[in-house]
Amino acid sequence: MSVNIARENGKKRVVIVGGGFGGLKLANELSGAGFQVILLDKNNYHQFPPLIYQVASAGLEPSSISFPFRKIFSKKKDVYFRMGEARLVYPEKNILQTSIGKIEYDYLVLAAGTTSNFFGNKHIEEEAIPMKTLSEAMGLRNALLSNFERSVTCATEQERRELLNVVIVGGGATGVEIAGALAEMKRYVLPKDYPDMDNNLLHIYLLEATDRLLAGMSSESSVKSAEFLRSMGVKVCLGKKVLDYQDHKVILEDGTEIPTRTFIWVSGVCANAIGNLPDSVYGRGRRLKVDAYNHVEGFSNIFSIGDQCIMLGADPDYPNGHPQLAQVAIQQGKLLADNLLRKEKGQAMKPFRYRNLGSMATVGRNKAVAEFSKVKTQGWIAWLLWLVVHLRSILGVRNKINVLMNWMWSYLTYDRSFRLIIYARKAKEVIDREKREAEVHWGEEGAPQR
Amino acid sequence: MSVNIARENGKKRVVIVGGGFGGLKLANELSGAGFQVILLDKNNYHQFPPLIYQVASAGLEPSSISFPFRKIFSKKKDVYFRMGEARLVYPEKNILQTSIGKIEYDYLVLAAGTTSNFFGNKHIEEEAIPMKTLSEAMGLRNALLSNFERSVTCATEQERRELLNVVIVGGGATGVEIAGALAEMKRYVLPKDYPDMDNNLLHIYLLEATDRLLAGMSSESSVKSAEFLRSMGVKVCLGKKVLDYQDHKVILEDGTEIPTRTFIWVSGVCANAIGNLPDSVYGRGRRLKVDAYNHVEGFSNIFSIGDQCIMLGADPDYPNGHPQLAQVAIQQGKLLADNLLRKEKGQAMKPFRYRNLGSMATVGRNKAVAEFSKVKTQGWIAWLLWLVVHLRSILGVRNKINVLMNWMWSYLTYDRSFRLIIYARKAKEVIDREKREAEVHWGEEGAPQR
């Protein structure tokens, strides 16, 4: 296996790991600037995480919030896409070892984002349903719908209760948004779909370990979002820490047990791992410590941007690091492109300063919270703002139209269109290949050894 | 587990296995006619098989050609949907044993359709990619796209050849249509997506064991469709029988070997199995032999309609049985609803006569073949007809709009929108449940025994 891209005379090569908001912005900005850009991602598409919860709750199709990298780059001759996973860095050799072979770089940018953090609990890791990726969102949708189907025919009241309780752990934006979406599904869709199900048996729990929802926002937004959710029938439980999940029961620190077979985990993230960097570069949540120019600590040609990195003590407004938000990643990607050009021209690089454009979370129809520097708003204005901001940010005219149409349809009909339980069948060829790749061991030389 | 539906006084219960064209038509026609109708399907949605090949070739999303049963029946109080699989019939007790427990019936209608027939070859069954269901179509799409990705980085020319050869076995409508769709993808999409792939290395083979394509249609249509496909670069190989698939090579009867890792099997079907019926009821391809009223041979209250049954010597125009087409199933479903009502009223039932509304197959843009009683047409008129007929037949306004928009978009842009490799993650709860269900053994009494 090899990346199969020849070096170009006189062009420095920038290898970007991860095509999320940061990596994609960087690649697009670098295109046409005299570099050879290689973007590596484990998926063949860019995705739009803020709407993943709508895929999980059957309101959108995954294709509406994702976009094939090859289509994005089809007119950019200097940007190469490769599907694969980064494994190890050999900084002294400027080589990145990946699942598709080794790649030489002049500049390496780690923009691989985060993954769900189960805080070391194996039961939870195995049994909980995370919601970070489109694949997980589809899995949650399928599990949710098949649990509902199952609740109609199951043998015991105990099992029925487990099947109909939905427990969401984590009161950040994702937890709030999926709780709201499921509450609306319960209210508007399920009674029609399941005339023989007792809707009162279906309970949606939102558990948060701290004393408020939306910790990243103001306390007004926290209070209002909890109020919205409660008015929609969600059992919002604050100050409740989850200890374990056993025998279809979520076990809380205070001894309470909540029976459920739909145990959704959106409680925290840690940065995606990359091997062979010194331990000293890791900050909290496995994030890579970077300086004001996004250099990974101690390296002059390895950078990290977005959720995977943490910038400590460099941005005066955020001495303890930035929140893990799309805007931070996008602004870092844009500045880094600029800085790489400056560096090539022998100019001084500019330090990063995050410009907070505001934050928002939606709970349901006409219900959202939003805050911008000095303005805070809740309710339908916030909700409309949320719609506009997200629609604008989705990549591609086609996708924008699709999402808008789906939203209008759902708003008018109170319906969720995509209540289908479908698992793509995995071809044996694909299974075999994945097994082979997982068995490859990576030697010191950066060459695969079997 | 139990079906959890109470008998209603004075209402006969009709249990329908399978919600395809025939079963769904029957359920809809029976609704409001004084029966209690239970429809059992292993999926929670009705699907539209004629367009499954467009899902596989990334032109449509699965949701556009499927429709949740619960939504279809949400206003029909006398039709109950249950998700599950039929296992055994106990005719003497009027009980159907299913994966969700036993169901009593007054009338049982088997409308479970067909599954891929691998003619007993285990290698082919394991390794080939079938395309009968949406799940398989999504699997094919994912496999195809990941094989293309892989071809860019693979180690050897041999592997590259295997990854870029696509071999389709079976020259029926499905084979012709998927071959045409992939040829267009090769021509219009892949050169843009993979500027570094040598498009000449990608070969699409369509292998057919008999001497013509589209055996169900006239020889004019056969010849013309082969001509269309060849003009689009498909290697159409007639009279080629596949013996085996080994080490990424398709082995033909004449000794030829074609290397491929995308081995698509659309070569034949056999009826879905149902246990505990006497051997004598099975005709060719495991189809259930029925009389002119769709009674399964020897039973007065068990019926079979659509692809799962074969009506021998009853319809004068089709003494050897009907073709396995949507129209046959729909017409049988409609007549059976009528006949069950007649029977209840003590009237004589009417024998089935198939009214052939014509048949068609599409090959590519402006290229299709169509024939109606005396008219045969090929080219863009046939293609337009094909579009109109299929669009009309898709269930739901929403889906019609979706499909039309996708078709217009693809026609104008030469693009395929859904080039995403996504596998839904399976939650452990769902995996465990499937395992449990597979382990249940069914006793003589129709009760599950563990």
PDB file of N, CA and C in Angstrom, chain A residues 165-229:
ATOM      1  N   ASN A 165     -37.995   3.319  27.893  1.00  0.00           N
ATOM      2  CA  ASN A 165     -37.211   4.379  28.525  1.00  0.00           C
ATOM      3  C   ASN A 165     -36.022   4.732  27.646  1.00  0.00           C
ATOM      4  N   VAL A 166     -35.869   6.013  27.381  1.00  0.00           N
ATOM      5  CA  VAL A 166     -34.689   6.479  26.671  1.00  0.00           C
ATOM      6  C   VAL A 166     -33.882   7.316  27.649  1.00  0.00           C
ATOM      7  N   VAL A 167     -32.618   6.942  27.861  1.00  0.00           N
ATOM      8  CA  VAL A 167     -31.784   7.688  28.804  1.00  0.00           C
ATOM      9  C   VAL A 167     -30.629   8.339  28.048  1.00  0.00           C
ATOM     10  N   ILE A 168     -30.576   9.656  28.130  1.00  0.00           N
ATOM     11  CA  ILE A 168     -29.514  10.411  27.470  1.00  0.00           C
ATOM     12  C   ILE A 168     -28.580  10.932  28.554  1.00  0.00           C
ATOM     13  N   VAL A 169     -27.299  10.618  28.440  1.00  0.00           N
ATOM     14  CA  VAL A 169     -26.343  11.088  29.442  1.00  0.00           C
ATOM     15  C   VAL A 169     -25.496  12.202  28.853  1.00  0.00           C
ATOM     16  N   GLY A 170     -25.569  13.364  29.446  1.00  0.00           N
ATOM     17  CA  GLY A 170     -24.774  14.497  28.980  1.00  0.00           C
ATOM     18  C   GLY A 170     -25.653  15.663  28.576  1.00  0.00           C
ATOM     19  N   GLY A 171     -25.564  16.759  29.309  1.00  0.00           N
ATOM     20  CA  GLY A 171     -26.455  17.889  29.074  1.00  0.00           C
ATOM     21  C   GLY A 171     -25.834  19.013  28.271  1.00  0.00           C
ATOM     22  N   GLY A 172     -24.881  18.680  27.404  1.00  0.00           N
ATOM     23  CA  GLY A 172     -24.352  19.689  26.477  1.00  0.00           C
ATOM     24  C   GLY A 172     -25.339  19.925  25.337  1.00  0.00           C
ATOM     25  N   ALA A 173     -24.895  20.638  24.334  1.00  0.00           N
ATOM     26  CA  ALA A 173     -25.793  20.972  23.229  1.00  0.00           C
ATOM     27  C   ALA A 173     -26.371  19.705  22.580  1.00  0.00           C
ATOM     28  N   THR A 174     -25.522  18.694  22.354  1.00  0.00           N
ATOM     29  CA  THR A 174     -26.005  17.481  21.701  1.00  0.00           C
ATOM     30  C   THR A 174     -27.076  16.795  22.531  1.00  0.00           C
ATOM     31  N   GLY A 175     -26.845  16.688  23.835  1.00  0.00           N
ATOM     32  CA  GLY A 175     -27.811  16.037  24.704  1.00  0.00           C
ATOM     33  C   GLY A 175     -29.137  16.784  24.739  1.00  0.00           C
ATOM     34  N   VAL A 176     -29.046  18.107  24.837  1.00  0.00           N
ATOM     35  CA  VAL A 176     -30.262  18.926  24.856  1.00  0.00           C
ATOM     36  C   VAL A 176     -31.024  18.765  23.541  1.00  0.00           C
ATOM     37  N   GLU A 177     -30.295  18.795  22.442  1.00  0.00           N
ATOM     38  CA  GLU A 177     -30.949  18.766  21.138  1.00  0.00           C
ATOM     39  C   GLU A 177     -31.587  17.411  20.842  1.00  0.00           C
ATOM     40  N   ILE A 178     -30.883  16.318  21.179  1.00  0.00           N
ATOM     41  CA  ILE A 178     -31.485  15.003  20.911  1.00  0.00           C
ATOM     42  C   ILE A 178     -32.668  14.760  21.859  1.00  0.00           C
ATOM     43  N   ALA A 179     -32.567  15.241  23.100  1.00  0.00           N
ATOM     44  CA  ALA A 179     -33.696  15.086  24.029  1.00  0.00           C
ATOM     45  C   ALA A 179     -34.934  15.803  23.492  1.00  0.00           C
ATOM     46  N   GLY A 180     -34.740  17.017  22.998  1.00  0.00           N
ATOM     47  CA  GLY A 180     -35.856  17.778  22.442  1.00  0.00           C
ATOM     48  C   GLY A 180     -36.448  17.086  21.217  1.00  0.00           C
ATOM     49  N   ALA A 181     -35.578  16.613  20.344  1.00  0.00           N
ATOM     50  CA  ALA A 181     -36.054  15.971  19.116  1.00  0.00           C
ATOM     51  C   ALA A 181     -36.849  14.709  19.444  1.00  0.00           C
ATOM     52  N   LEU A 182     -36.379  13.935  20.426  1.00  0.00           N
ATOM     53  CA  LEU A 182     -37.095  12.709  20.786  1.00  0.00           C
ATOM     54  C   LEU A 182     -38.414  13.025  21.486  1.00  0.00           C
ATOM     55  N   ALA A 183     -38.430  14.112  22.265  1.00  0.00           N
ATOM     56  CA  ALA A 183     -39.678  14.504  22.918  1.00  0.00           C
ATOM     57  C   ALA A 183     -40.733  14.861  21.867  1.00  0.00           C
ATOM     58  N   GLU A 184     -40.314  15.527  20.806  1.00  0.00           N
ATOM     59  CA  GLU A 184     -41.262  15.857  19.739  1.00  0.00           C
ATOM     60  C   GLU A 184     -41.719  14.615  18.993  1.00  0.00           C
ATOM     61  N   MET A 185     -40.791  13.678  18.809  1.00  0.00           N
ATOM     62  CA  MET A 185     -41.151  12.419  18.166  1.00  0.00           C
ATOM     63  C   MET A 185     -42.206  11.700  19.008  1.00  0.00           C
ATOM     64  N   LYS A 186     -41.969  11.694  20.315  1.00  0.00           N
ATOM     65  CA  LYS A 186     -42.912  11.046  21.214  1.00  0.00           C
ATOM     66  C   LYS A 186     -44.292  11.692  21.107  1.00  0.00           C
ATOM     67  N   ARG A 187     -44.300  13.008  21.038  1.00  0.00           N
ATOM     68  CA  ARG A 187     -45.571  13.716  21.055  1.00  0.00           C
ATOM     69  C   ARG A 187     -46.316  13.632  19.728  1.00  0.00           C
ATOM     70  N   TYR A 188     -45.599  13.838  18.628  1.00  0.00           N
ATOM     71  CA  TYR A 188     -46.301  13.999  17.359  1.00  0.00           C
ATOM     72  C   TYR A 188     -46.322  12.747  16.491  1.00  0.00           C
ATOM     73  N   VAL A 189     -45.279  11.933  16.580  1.00  0.00           N
ATOM     74  CA  VAL A 189     -45.162  10.828  15.624  1.00  0.00           C
ATOM     75  C   VAL A 189     -45.626   9.501  16.212  1.00  0.00           C
ATOM     76  N   LEU A 190     -45.157   9.189  17.415  1.00  0.00           N
ATOM     77  CA  LEU A 190     -45.397   7.847  17.937  1.00  0.00           C
ATOM     78  C   LEU A 190     -46.873   7.522  18.173  1.00  0.00           C
ATOM     79  N   PRO A 191     -47.680   8.440  18.682  1.00  0.00           N
ATOM     80  CA  PRO A 191     -49.090   8.081  18.888  1.00  0.00           C
ATOM     81  C   PRO A 191     -49.768   7.669  17.579  1.00  0.00           C
ATOM     82  N   LYS A 192     -49.389   8.310  16.460  1.00  0.00           N
ATOM     83  CA  LYS A 192     -49.955   7.926  15.179  1.00  0.00           C
ATOM     84  C   LYS A 192     -49.394   6.589  14.704  1.00  0.00           C
ATOM     85  N   ASP A 193     -48.099   6.422  14.891  1.00  0.00           N
ATOM     86  CA  ASP A 193     -47.451   5.200  14.405  1.00  0.00           C
ATOM     87  C   ASP A 193     -47.836   3.986  15.239  1.00  0.00           C
ATOM     88  N   TYR A 194     -47.974   4.178  16.539  1.00  0.00           N
ATOM     89  CA  TYR A 194     -48.228   3.061  17.447  1.00  0.00           C
ATOM     90  C   TYR A 194     -49.519   3.292  18.206  1.00  0.00           C
ATOM     91  N   PRO A 195     -50.653   3.161  17.515  1.00  0.00           N
ATOM     92  CA  PRO A 195     -51.922   3.400  18.210  1.00  0.00           C
ATOM     93  C   PRO A 195     -52.076   2.454  19.403  1.00  0.00           C
ATOM     94  N   ASP A 196     -51.410   1.296  19.351  1.00  0.00           N
ATOM     95  CA  ASP A 196     -51.566   0.355  20.456  1.00  0.00           C
ATOM     96  C   ASP A 196     -50.459   0.457  21.505  1.00  0.00           C
ATOM     97  N   MET A 197     -49.633   1.510  21.430  1.00  0.00           N
ATOM     98  CA  MET A 197     -48.608   1.704  22.465  1.00  0.00           C
ATOM     99  C   MET A 197     -49.133   2.742  23.444  1.00  0.00           C
ATOM    100  N   ASP A 198     -48.922   2.499  24.737  1.00  0.00           N
ATOM    101  CA  ASP A 198     -49.319   3.498  25.719  1.00  0.00           C
ATOM    102  C   ASP A 198     -48.215   4.541  25.796  1.00  0.00           C
ATOM    103  N   ASN A 199     -48.483   5.696  25.214  1.00  0.00           N
ATOM    104  CA  ASN A 199     -47.480   6.748  25.094  1.00  0.00           C
ATOM    105  C   ASN A 199     -46.954   7.199  26.456  1.00  0.00           C
ATOM    106  N   ASN A 200     -47.778   7.009  27.502  1.00  0.00           N
ATOM    107  CA  ASN A 200     -47.337   7.423  28.837  1.00  0.00           C
ATOM    108  C   ASN A 200     -46.206   6.575  29.374  1.00  0.00           C
ATOM    109  N   LEU A 201     -46.006   5.407  28.754  1.00  0.00           N
ATOM    110  CA  LEU A 201     -44.924   4.533  29.221  1.00  0.00           C
ATOM    111  C   LEU A 201     -43.566   4.989  28.702  1.00  0.00           C
ATOM    112  N   LEU A 202     -43.593   5.848  27.684  1.00  0.00           N
ATOM    113  CA  LEU A 202     -42.327   6.273  27.089  1.00  0.00           C
ATOM    114  C   LEU A 202     -41.775   7.463  27.866  1.00  0.00           C
ATOM    115  N   HIS A 203     -40.593   7.301  28.421  1.00  0.00           N
ATOM    116  CA  HIS A 203     -39.977   8.377  29.192  1.00  0.00           C
ATOM    117  C   HIS A 203     -38.623   8.733  28.616  1.00  0.00           C
ATOM    118  N   ILE A 204     -38.366  10.004  28.542  1.00  0.00           N
ATOM    119  CA  ILE A 204     -37.064  10.467  28.067  1.00  0.00           C
ATOM    120  C   ILE A 204     -36.346  11.146  29.225  1.00  0.00           C
ATOM    121  N   TYR A 205     -35.210  10.586  29.611  1.00  0.00           N
ATOM    122  CA  TYR A 205     -34.404  11.142  30.699  1.00  0.00           C
ATOM    123  C   TYR A 205     -33.194  11.848  30.117  1.00  0.00           C
ATOM    124  N   LEU A 206     -32.908  13.032  30.628  1.00  0.00           N
ATOM    125  CA  LEU A 206     -31.659  13.698  30.284  1.00  0.00           C
ATOM    126  C   LEU A 206     -30.864  13.871  31.578  1.00  0.00           C
ATOM    127  N   LEU A 207     -29.768  13.147  31.702  1.00  0.00           N
ATOM    128  CA  LEU A 207     -28.968  13.185  32.931  1.00  0.00           C
ATOM    129  C   LEU A 207     -27.726  14.046  32.741  1.00  0.00           C
ATOM    130  N   GLU A 208     -27.491  14.922  33.667  1.00  0.00           N
ATOM    131  CA  GLU A 208     -26.305  15.775  33.598  1.00  0.00           C
ATOM    132  C   GLU A 208     -25.630  15.761  34.973  1.00  0.00           C
ATOM    133  N   ALA A 209     -24.304  15.564  34.964  1.00  0.00           N
ATOM    134  CA  ALA A 209     -23.574  15.427  36.227  1.00  0.00           C
ATOM    135  C   ALA A 209     -23.442  16.764  36.965  1.00  0.00           C
ATOM    136  N   THR A 210     -23.293  17.858  36.224  1.00  0.00           N
ATOM    137  CA  THR A 210     -23.170  19.151  36.894  1.00  0.00           C
ATOM    138  C   THR A 210     -24.564  19.694  37.196  1.00  0.00           C
ATOM    139  N   ASP A 211     -24.593  20.919  37.705  1.00  0.00           N
ATOM    140  CA  ASP A 211     -25.897  21.439  38.117  1.00  0.00           C
ATOM    141  C   ASP A 211     -26.619  22.232  37.047  1.00  0.00           C
ATOM    142  N   ARG A 212     -26.072  22.211  35.789  1.00  0.00           N
ATOM    143  CA  ARG A 212     -26.830  22.910  34.742  1.00  0.00           C
ATOM    144  C   ARG A 212     -26.570  22.342  33.349  1.00  0.00           C
ATOM    145  N   LEU A 213     -27.521  22.567  32.472  1.00  0.00           N
ATOM    146  CA  LEU A 213     -27.380  22.174  31.069  1.00  0.00           C
ATOM    147  C   LEU A 213     -26.530  23.222  30.341  1.00  0.00           C
ATOM    148  N   LEU A 214     -26.062  22.894  29.151  1.00  0.00           N
ATOM    149  CA  LEU A 214     -25.345  23.844  28.289  1.00  0.00           C
ATOM    150  C   LEU A 214     -24.276  24.619  29.056  1.00  0.00           C
ATOM    151  N   ALA A 215     -23.351  23.893  29.641  1.00  0.00           N
ATOM    152  CA  ALA A 215     -22.326  24.510  30.478  1.00  0.00           C
ATOM    153  C   ALA A 215     -21.548  25.593  29.736  1.00  0.00           C
ATOM    154  N   GLY A 216     -21.461  25.493  28.410  1.00  0.00           N
ATOM    155  CA  GLY A 216     -20.694  26.477  27.648  1.00  0.00           C
ATOM    156  C   GLY A 216     -21.430  27.793  27.465  1.00  0.00           C
ATOM    157  N   MET A 217     -22.700  27.852  27.844  1.00  0.00           N
ATOM    158  CA  MET A 217     -23.480  29.064  27.604  1.00  0.00           C
ATOM    159  C   MET A 217     -23.813  29.759  28.935  1.00  0.00           C
ATOM    160  N   SER A 218     -24.544  30.851  28.867  1.00  0.00           N
ATOM    161  CA  SER A 218     -24.884  31.604  30.074  1.00  0.00           C
ATOM    162  C   SER A 218     -25.892  30.830  30.918  1.00  0.00           C
ATOM    163  N   SER A 219     -26.021  31.230  32.190  1.00  0.00           N
ATOM    164  CA  SER A 219     -26.943  30.504  33.049  1.00  0.00           C
ATOM    165  C   SER A 219     -28.394  30.750  32.616  1.00  0.00           C
ATOM    166  N   GLU A 220     -28.654  31.899  31.994  1.00  0.00           N
ATOM    167  CA  GLU A 220     -29.991  32.136  31.453  1.00  0.00           C
ATOM    168  C   GLU A 220     -30.364  31.059  30.432  1.00  0.00           C
ATOM    169  N   SER A 221     -29.425  30.802  29.525  1.00  0.00           N
ATOM    170  CA  SER A 221     -29.679  29.788  28.505  1.00  0.00           C
ATOM    171  C   SER A 221     -29.855  28.414  29.140  1.00  0.00           C
ATOM    172  N   SER A 222     -29.048  28.149  30.167  1.00  0.00           N
ATOM    173  CA  SER A 222     -29.148  26.854  30.856  1.00  0.00           C
ATOM    174  C   SER A 222     -30.537  26.674  31.443  1.00  0.00           C
ATOM    175  N   VAL A 223     -30.969  27.698  32.172  1.00  0.00           N
ATOM    176  CA  VAL A 223     -32.261  27.613  32.841  1.00  0.00           C
ATOM    177  C   VAL A 223     -33.386  27.478  31.828  1.00  0.00           C
ATOM    178  N   LYS A 224     -33.311  28.313  30.782  1.00  0.00           N
ATOM    179  CA  LYS A 224     -34.385  28.333  29.791  1.00  0.00           C
ATOM    180  C   LYS A 224     -34.460  26.996  29.029  1.00  0.00           C
ATOM    181  N   SER A 225     -33.310  26.417  28.709  1.00  0.00           N
ATOM    182  CA  SER A 225     -33.344  25.161  27.940  1.00  0.00           C
ATOM    183  C   SER A 225     -33.936  24.043  28.786  1.00  0.00           C
ATOM    184  N   ALA A 226     -33.603  24.040  30.091  1.00  0.00           N
ATOM    185  CA  ALA A 226     -34.188  23.023  30.975  1.00  0.00           C
ATOM    186  C   ALA A 226     -35.699  23.207  31.058  1.00  0.00           C
ATOM    187  N   GLU A 227     -36.118  24.474  31.115  1.00  0.00           N
ATOM    188  CA  GLU A 227     -37.539  24.801  31.181  1.00  0.00           C
ATOM    189  C   GLU A 227     -38.262  24.319  29.919  1.00  0.00           C
ATOM    190  N   PHE A 228     -37.672  24.627  28.764  1.00  0.00           N
ATOM    191  CA  PHE A 228     -38.240  24.161  27.492  1.00  0.00           C
ATOM    192  C   PHE A 228     -38.399  22.642  27.511  1.00  0.00           C
ATOM    193  N   LEU A 229     -37.316  21.957  27.894  1.00  0.00           N
ATOM    194  CA  LEU A 229     -37.328  20.492  27.842  1.00  0.00           C
ATOM    195  C   LEU A 229     -38.384  19.924  28.779  1.00  0.00           C
TER     196      LEU A 229
END
